[in-house]
Coordinates of C-alpha atoms and ligand atoms in Angstrom, one line a residue:
M1 CA 14.1 7.0 -11.0
D2 CA 13.7 6.2 -7.1
P3 CA 15.0 8.7 -4.3
I4 CA 15.2 5.9 -2.7
D5 CA 18.5 3.1 -2.7
P6 CA 16.6 0.1 -2.4
R7 CA 19.2 -0.9 -0.6
R8 CA 19.3 0.9 2.6
S9 CA 15.5 0.0 2.4
R10 CA 16.3 -3.6 2.6
W11 CA 18.9 -2.7 5.8
R12 CA 16.3 -0.4 7.7
D13 CA 14.0 -3.1 7.1
H14 CA 16.4 -5.9 9.0
L15 CA 17.5 -2.7 12.1
A16 CA 13.8 -2.5 11.9
D17 CA 12.6 -5.8 12.7
A18 CA 16.2 -5.6 15.4
L19 CA 14.8 -3.4 17.3
D20 CA 10.6 -4.7 17.2
F21 CA 13.2 -7.7 19.2
V22 CA 15.1 -6.4 21.6
M23 CA 12.7 -3.0 22.6
P24 CA 9.9 -3.2 25.0
V25 CA 7.1 -2.9 22.7
W26 CA 2.7 -2.8 22.9
C27 CA 0.1 -4.0 20.4
A28 CA -0.3 -0.7 19.0
S29 CA -4.0 -0.5 18.9
C30 CA -4.7 -1.9 22.3
D31 CA -2.0 -1.8 24.0
E32 CA -1.1 -4.6 25.7
P33 CA 2.9 -5.3 26.3
G34 CA 4.1 -7.8 24.1
R35 CA 4.1 -7.8 20.5
I36 CA 3.5 -4.5 18.3
L37 CA 0.0 -6.3 17.0
C38 CA -1.3 -8.9 19.3
A39 CA -2.8 -11.8 18.0
R40 CA -6.6 -10.6 19.1
C41 CA -6.2 -7.5 17.4
L42 CA -5.1 -8.7 14.0
A43 CA -7.1 -11.6 14.0
T44 CA -9.9 -9.2 14.0
L45 CA -8.6 -5.8 11.7
P46 CA -8.7 -7.6 8.2
Q47 CA -12.3 -7.0 7.0
P48 CA -12.2 -6.7 3.2
E49 CA -14.5 -3.9 1.3
C50 CA -14.2 -3.4 -2.6
R51 CA -15.1 0.4 -2.9
Q52 CA -14.8 1.5 -6.9
I53 CA -13.7 5.3 -7.3
D54 CA -14.1 6.5 -11.1
G55 CA -14.2 2.9 -12.1
L56 CA -11.5 2.0 -10.6
D57 CA -11.7 -1.4 -7.9
V58 CA -9.8 0.0 -4.9
W59 CA -9.7 -3.0 -2.7
S60 CA -9.2 -2.0 1.3
V61 CA -7.8 -4.5 4.0
T62 CA -10.7 -2.5 6.9
R63 CA -12.4 1.0 7.5
Y64 CA -9.9 3.6 8.8
E65 CA -11.8 3.6 12.6
A66 CA -10.6 3.6 16.5
A67 CA -8.2 0.5 16.3
A68 CA -6.4 0.7 12.3
G69 CA -6.8 4.5 12.7
R70 CA -3.7 3.8 15.9
I71 CA -2.2 1.2 13.3
V72 CA -2.4 3.5 10.7
R73 CA -1.2 6.2 12.8
A74 CA 1.9 4.6 14.7
L75 CA 2.6 2.9 11.0
K76 CA 3.0 6.3 9.9
E77 CA 3.7 9.6 11.7
A78 CA 5.0 7.5 15.1
G79 CA 8.0 5.0 13.2
T80 CA 6.4 1.6 14.3
T81 CA 8.0 0.6 11.1
G82 CA 7.7 -3.2 12.3
L83 CA 3.5 -3.0 11.5
A84 CA 4.7 -3.3 7.9
R85 CA 4.7 -6.9 8.5
P86 CA 1.8 -8.0 9.9
L87 CA -0.9 -5.5 7.5
G88 CA 1.9 -6.4 4.9
G89 CA 0.1 -10.3 4.9
A90 CA -3.2 -9.0 5.4
L91 CA -2.3 -6.9 1.8
S92 CA -1.3 -9.8 0.6
Q93 CA -4.6 -11.8 1.7
L94 CA -6.2 -9.0 -0.3
L95 CA -4.2 -9.5 -3.6
I96 CA -5.3 -13.3 -3.6
G97 CA -9.0 -12.6 -2.6
A98 CA -9.3 -10.0 -5.8
G99 CA -6.6 -12.4 -8.0
W100 CA -4.2 -10.0 -7.9
C101 CA -1.9 -12.1 -5.5
D102 CA 0.7 -12.6 -9.2
L103 CA 0.2 -9.0 -10.1
E104 CA 3.6 -7.0 -10.2
L105 CA 2.7 -4.2 -7.4
V106 CA 3.4 -0.3 -8.0
P107 CA 3.4 1.3 -4.2
V108 CA 2.3 5.0 -4.4
P109 CA 5.1 7.4 -4.5
T110 CA 6.0 9.2 -1.5
S111 CA 6.8 13.1 -1.7
R112 CA 10.4 14.2 -0.8
A113 CA 9.4 15.8 2.6
G114 CA 7.7 12.6 3.3
L115 CA 10.2 10.7 3.1
R116 CA 12.6 13.7 4.7
R117 CA 10.3 13.6 8.0
R118 CA 9.6 9.8 7.8
G119 CA 12.9 8.0 6.8
Y120 CA 11.1 5.9 5.0
A121 CA 8.1 5.9 2.9
V122 CA 4.8 4.2 3.2
P123 CA 3.7 2.8 0.9
D124 CA 7.4 1.1 -0.2
L125 CA 7.5 -0.9 2.9
L126 CA 3.8 -1.9 2.9
A127 CA 4.3 -3.3 -1.2
R128 CA 7.5 -5.1 0.0
R129 CA 6.3 -6.9 3.2
T130 CA 3.3 -8.8 0.4
G131 CA 5.5 -10.7 -1.1
A132 CA 4.3 -9.8 -4.5
P133 CA 6.5 -8.4 -7.6
V134 CA 8.0 -5.5 -6.7
R135 CA 7.6 -2.5 -9.9
R136 CA 8.5 1.2 -8.6
L137 CA 7.1 2.8 -11.4
L138 CA 5.8 5.6 -10.8
R139 CA 7.9 9.1 -9.8
L140 CA 5.9 12.7 -8.5
Q141 CA 7.5 15.8 -11.2
R142 CA 6.4 18.3 -9.6
R143 CA 5.5 19.1 -5.2
V144 CA 2.1 18.2 -3.5
A145 CA 0.5 20.4 -0.3
D146 CA -1.0 17.7 2.0
Q147 CA -3.9 16.0 1.2
R148 CA -5.1 15.7 4.5
R149 CA -6.8 19.2 4.2
L150 CA -8.3 19.8 1.4
G151 CA -11.8 18.9 -0.2
R152 CA -12.2 16.9 -3.2
A153 CA -11.7 19.2 -5.6
D154 CA -9.1 19.8 -4.7
R155 CA -7.3 16.8 -3.5
Q156 CA -7.5 16.4 -7.7
R157 CA -6.6 19.6 -8.7
N158 CA -3.8 19.7 -6.4
V159 CA -2.7 16.0 -7.4
A160 CA -3.4 16.1 -10.8
G161 CA -0.5 16.0 -13.6
S162 CA 1.2 14.8 -10.8
F163 CA 2.9 11.6 -11.4
V164 CA 5.1 9.6 -14.3
A165 CA 5.3 6.1 -14.9
H166 CA 8.5 4.6 -16.0
P167 CA 6.9 3.7 -19.3
G168 CA 6.6 -0.3 -19.9
D169 CA 3.8 -3.0 -20.8
G170 CA 1.2 -5.5 -19.0
P171 CA -0.9 -5.4 -16.4
V172 CA -0.7 -3.9 -12.6
V173 CA -2.3 -3.0 -9.2
V174 CA -1.6 0.4 -7.0
L175 CA -0.4 -0.1 -3.7
D176 CA -1.3 2.8 -0.8
D177 CA -1.2 3.0 2.5
V178 CA -5.4 4.7 3.3
V179 CA -7.9 6.0 0.3
T180 CA -10.1 9.0 1.2
T181 CA -11.1 10.3 -2.6
G182 CA -9.3 8.5 -4.2
A183 CA -7.8 11.0 -6.3
T184 CA -3.9 10.2 -5.8
L185 CA -4.2 6.3 -6.8
L186 CA -6.8 7.6 -9.8
E187 CA -3.7 10.0 -10.4
A188 CA -1.5 6.8 -10.0
R189 CA -3.7 4.8 -12.4
R190 CA -3.9 8.2 -15.2
A191 CA 0.2 8.0 -14.7
L192 CA 0.5 4.4 -15.6
R193 CA -1.9 4.1 -18.6
A194 CA -0.6 7.4 -20.0
A195 CA 2.6 5.2 -20.4
G196 CA 1.3 2.1 -21.6
R197 CA 0.2 0.0 -18.7
D198 CA -2.6 -1.5 -17.5
V199 CA -4.1 -0.6 -13.9
L200 CA -6.4 -4.1 -12.5
G201 CA -7.1 -2.2 -8.7
A202 CA -5.8 -0.9 -6.1
V203 CA -5.4 -1.4 -3.1
V204 CA -5.1 -0.1 0.7
V205 CA -4.9 -0.9 4.5
A206 CA -7.6 1.7 5.4
D207 CA -10.9 3.2 4.1
T208 CA -12.0 6.8 5.5
P209 CA -14.9 7.2 3.4
R210 CA -16.9 8.4 5.6
R211 CA -15.3 11.0 6.7
V212 CA -15.4 13.8 4.6
S213 CA -18.5 14.9 5.1
P214 CA -20.5 15.3 1.6
A215 CA -20.0 19.6 2.3
V216 CA -16.2 18.8 1.5
E217 CA -16.5 16.0 -0.7
E218 CA -17.8 18.3 -4.1
Ligands
ZN1 ZN1 -4.4 -5.4 20.8

């Protein structure tokens, strides 16, 4: 049901790790040479917070501010897939803190356009790096517009009814890279609930609540 073959994804992970090892790298946050995320930046990145969005507990590793923004952009737009390893580690700490460490993790699906552009699905990559059991229960059943330039109401309309979930029961946690209004996570919860799942919450790398002005939010 998923456009990504897991064997190819794993192969890509191994290749990315190998490239990180042989290519010269710089810290995605502070530009220090040596590692894709230096020890100092890795230590200061996690500032876990929980935001409730329409009754859904959304735990974030950090806020989408200068350093986190550079790291997320490097992972999402610059192909620095090796960042999924330290970020996956930070997400697993979040899962432990929330009491969700043994639950199945459901990555938010990526559009075909996004997958074509990057060659990898960011939520999927992050989920596999947490060490938690990953279930790709969601898929997109129609095309959606790029959410980035849309306000809250338009985002909700844009994603409404766009996901469908594999039927089954049991509690799950949803994973995405970034949350802004929460429209995508709420659509994931709707689809999973419709399929019989109990959605206990969501985890993301970065929360961007203040990027959207109240005028745009409403
Ligand atoms: Zn650094």
